[in-house]
Tab-separated table of C-alpha atoms in Angstrom:
chain	number	residue	atom	x	y	z
A	16	UNK	CA	30.811	0.373	2.707
A	17	UNK	CA	31.080	4.013	1.680
A	18	UNK	CA	27.399	4.942	1.878
A	19	UNK	CA	25.556	5.245	5.170
A	20	UNK	CA	22.127	5.153	3.598
A	21	UNK	CA	20.493	5.330	0.212
A	22	UNK	CA	17.240	6.880	-0.837
A	23	UNK	CA	15.117	5.919	-3.803
A	24	UNK	CA	12.269	7.563	-5.646
A	25	UNK	CA	9.185	5.976	-7.188
A	26	UNK	CA	10.075	2.446	-6.151
A	27	UNK	CA	7.148	0.031	-6.044
A	28	UNK	CA	7.196	-3.191	-4.019
A	29	UNK	CA	8.899	-5.204	-6.775
A	30	UNK	CA	11.493	-2.470	-7.329
A	31	UNK	CA	12.271	-2.424	-3.606
A	32	UNK	CA	12.693	-6.213	-3.659
A	33	UNK	CA	15.115	-5.943	-6.573
A	34	UNK	CA	17.465	-3.677	-4.638
A	35	UNK	CA	19.130	-6.650	-2.997
A	36	UNK	CA	20.748	-4.269	-0.542
A	37	UNK	CA	18.089	-4.342	2.126
A	38	UNK	CA	15.714	-1.484	2.687
A	39	UNK	CA	16.566	2.023	1.561
A	40	UNK	CA	16.475	4.791	4.150
A	41	UNK	CA	13.822	6.659	2.157
A	42	UNK	CA	11.387	5.827	-0.609
A	43	UNK	CA	10.070	9.062	-2.077
A	44	UNK	CA	6.628	8.599	-3.659
A	45	UNK	CA	3.776	10.752	-4.862
A	46	UNK	CA	1.390	10.906	-1.929
A	47	UNK	CA	-1.511	13.270	-1.286
A	48	UNK	CA	-5.225	13.528	-0.546
A	49	UNK	CA	-7.026	11.609	-3.277
A	50	UNK	CA	-4.845	8.498	-3.166
A	51	UNK	CA	-6.217	6.999	0.036
A	52	UNK	CA	-4.392	6.298	3.265
A	53	UNK	CA	-2.163	3.602	1.738
A	54	UNK	CA	-2.007	3.905	-2.055
A	55	UNK	CA	-1.432	0.498	-3.660
A	56	UNK	CA	-0.200	-0.740	-0.257
A	57	UNK	CA	3.077	1.027	-0.929
A	58	UNK	CA	3.058	3.197	2.198
A	59	UNK	CA	2.651	0.249	4.564
A	60	UNK	CA	4.966	-2.044	2.587
A	61	UNK	CA	7.733	0.571	2.557
A	62	UNK	CA	7.293	1.209	6.276
A	63	UNK	CA	7.354	-2.548	6.961
A	64	UNK	CA	10.832	-2.628	5.436
A	65	UNK	CA	11.912	-0.001	7.944
A	66	UNK	CA	12.179	2.705	5.314
A	67	UNK	CA	10.785	6.207	5.623
A	68	UNK	CA	8.084	7.197	3.165
A	69	UNK	CA	8.634	10.721	1.912
A	70	UNK	CA	5.772	12.338	0.020
A	71	UNK	CA	6.459	14.504	-2.969
A	72	UNK	CA	3.706	16.518	-4.638
A	73	UNK	CA	1.687	16.453	-1.386
A	74	UNK	CA	-0.725	19.008	-2.842
A	75	UNK	CA	-1.064	17.241	-6.233
A	76	UNK	CA	0.362	20.237	-8.081
A	77	UNK	CA	-2.230	22.479	-6.425
A	78	UNK	CA	-5.277	20.289	-7.051
A	79	UNK	CA	-5.679	19.546	-3.323
A	80	UNK	CA	-5.957	23.284	-2.649
A	81	UNK	CA	-8.844	23.547	-5.138
A	82	UNK	CA	-10.784	20.592	-3.709
A	83	UNK	CA	-14.102	21.614	-2.121
A	84	UNK	CA	-14.030	18.852	0.523
A	85	UNK	CA	-10.535	19.811	1.634
A	86	UNK	CA	-11.554	23.474	1.759
A	87	UNK	CA	-14.607	22.659	3.906
A	88	UNK	CA	-12.406	20.826	6.416
A	89	UNK	CA	-9.896	23.685	6.331
A	90	UNK	CA	-12.634	26.215	7.095
A	91	UNK	CA	-13.637	24.210	10.176
A	92	UNK	CA	-10.073	24.413	11.521
A	93	UNK	CA	-9.383	28.000	10.480
A	94	UNK	CA	-6.599	26.749	8.219
A	95	UNK	CA	-5.957	26.805	4.487
A	96	UNK	CA	-6.715	23.874	2.204
A	97	UNK	CA	-2.967	23.529	1.617
A	98	UNK	CA	-2.351	23.198	5.355
A	99	UNK	CA	-5.029	20.520	5.668
A	100	UNK	CA	-3.571	18.621	2.714
A	101	UNK	CA	-0.078	18.714	4.227
A	102	UNK	CA	-1.380	17.807	7.664
A	103	UNK	CA	-3.158	14.759	6.218
A	104	UNK	CA	0.140	13.452	4.847
A	105	UNK	CA	2.057	14.219	8.043
A	106	UNK	CA	-0.600	12.701	10.261
A	107	UNK	CA	-0.566	9.398	8.387
A	108	UNK	CA	1.667	7.342	10.677
A	109	UNK	CA	3.612	5.660	7.877
A	110	UNK	CA	4.339	8.866	5.960
A	111	UNK	CA	6.001	11.268	8.349
A	112	UNK	CA	7.874	13.451	5.874
A	113	UNK	CA	7.140	15.414	2.746
A	114	UNK	CA	8.691	17.751	0.219
A	115	UNK	CA	6.955	21.010	-0.611
A	116	UNK	CA	7.533	23.562	-3.310
A	117	UNK	CA	6.505	27.100	-2.413
A	118	UNK	CA	6.444	29.902	-4.954
A	119	UNK	CA	6.438	32.703	-2.349
A	120	UNK	CA	7.789	33.220	1.162
A	121	UNK	CA	4.183	33.509	2.353
A	122	UNK	CA	3.314	30.058	0.990
A	123	UNK	CA	6.435	28.605	2.597
A	124	UNK	CA	5.449	30.095	5.967
A	125	UNK	CA	1.959	28.659	5.536
A	126	UNK	CA	3.389	25.237	4.665
A	127	UNK	CA	5.492	25.232	7.827
A	128	UNK	CA	2.521	26.211	10.006
A	129	UNK	CA	0.953	22.736	10.130
A	130	UNK	CA	2.102	21.554	13.546
A	131	UNK	CA	-0.357	23.426	15.756
A	132	UNK	CA	-3.438	21.357	14.928
A	133	UNK	CA	-4.473	17.736	14.512
A	134	UNK	CA	-7.145	16.519	12.132
A	135	UNK	CA	-9.944	14.572	13.815
A	136	UNK	CA	-10.333	10.896	12.941
A	137	UNK	CA	-13.522	11.619	11.007
A	138	UNK	CA	-11.777	14.252	8.896
A	139	UNK	CA	-8.833	11.913	8.279
A	140	UNK	CA	-11.290	9.222	7.160
A	141	UNK	CA	-13.023	11.662	4.816
A	142	UNK	CA	-9.718	12.672	3.249
A	143	UNK	CA	-8.450	9.079	3.043
A	144	UNK	CA	-11.637	8.009	1.246
A	145	UNK	CA	-11.243	10.574	-1.529
A	146	UNK	CA	-10.317	9.330	-4.993
A	147	UNK	CA	-9.663	12.815	-6.387
A	148	UNK	CA	-7.458	14.638	-7.150
A	149	UNK	CA	-5.480	12.050	-9.055
A	150	UNK	CA	-2.230	13.988	-9.383
A	151	UNK	CA	0.496	12.884	-11.781
A	152	UNK	CA	0.436	9.561	-13.640
A	153	UNK	CA	-3.244	9.078	-12.807
A	154	UNK	CA	-2.499	9.095	-9.091
A	155	UNK	CA	-0.086	6.172	-8.945
A	156	UNK	CA	2.332	6.637	-6.040
A	157	UNK	CA	5.134	4.955	-7.985
A	158	UNK	CA	4.844	6.113	-11.575
A	159	UNK	CA	8.094	4.477	-12.636
A	160	UNK	CA	6.901	0.936	-11.989
A	161	UNK	CA	5.248	-1.167	-14.644
A	162	UNK	CA	3.268	-3.276	-12.162
């Protein structure tokens, strides 16, 4: 009765079921271009519990920025590859929040400037279909789970 909400990180479906406390407020998972729109069904399953999916490593430690397909889409919008990668995560209905790490004030300003454009459905489909970059733990959204 002393906590209003709890958040968890890297919880897979079976880990969420083991909580026994109901749904957490947030399940923070690795989520970025290259993992599909719903990696391992974890995005939709977490959302179905009423929990917020929060993406960490939304640029796959910089690998999204170096991806030629992401850069081509970015060029079409007059944005950076990082902005397109972040916008992809934000625009996925079940993953409305993310955590970024910026090494300079300029990168932080660029990361924040992702709310003045919307990726077209075709571009979202292209990004969702990508299987690279893998990111950490071979691209698993919940690296702590054995399943």
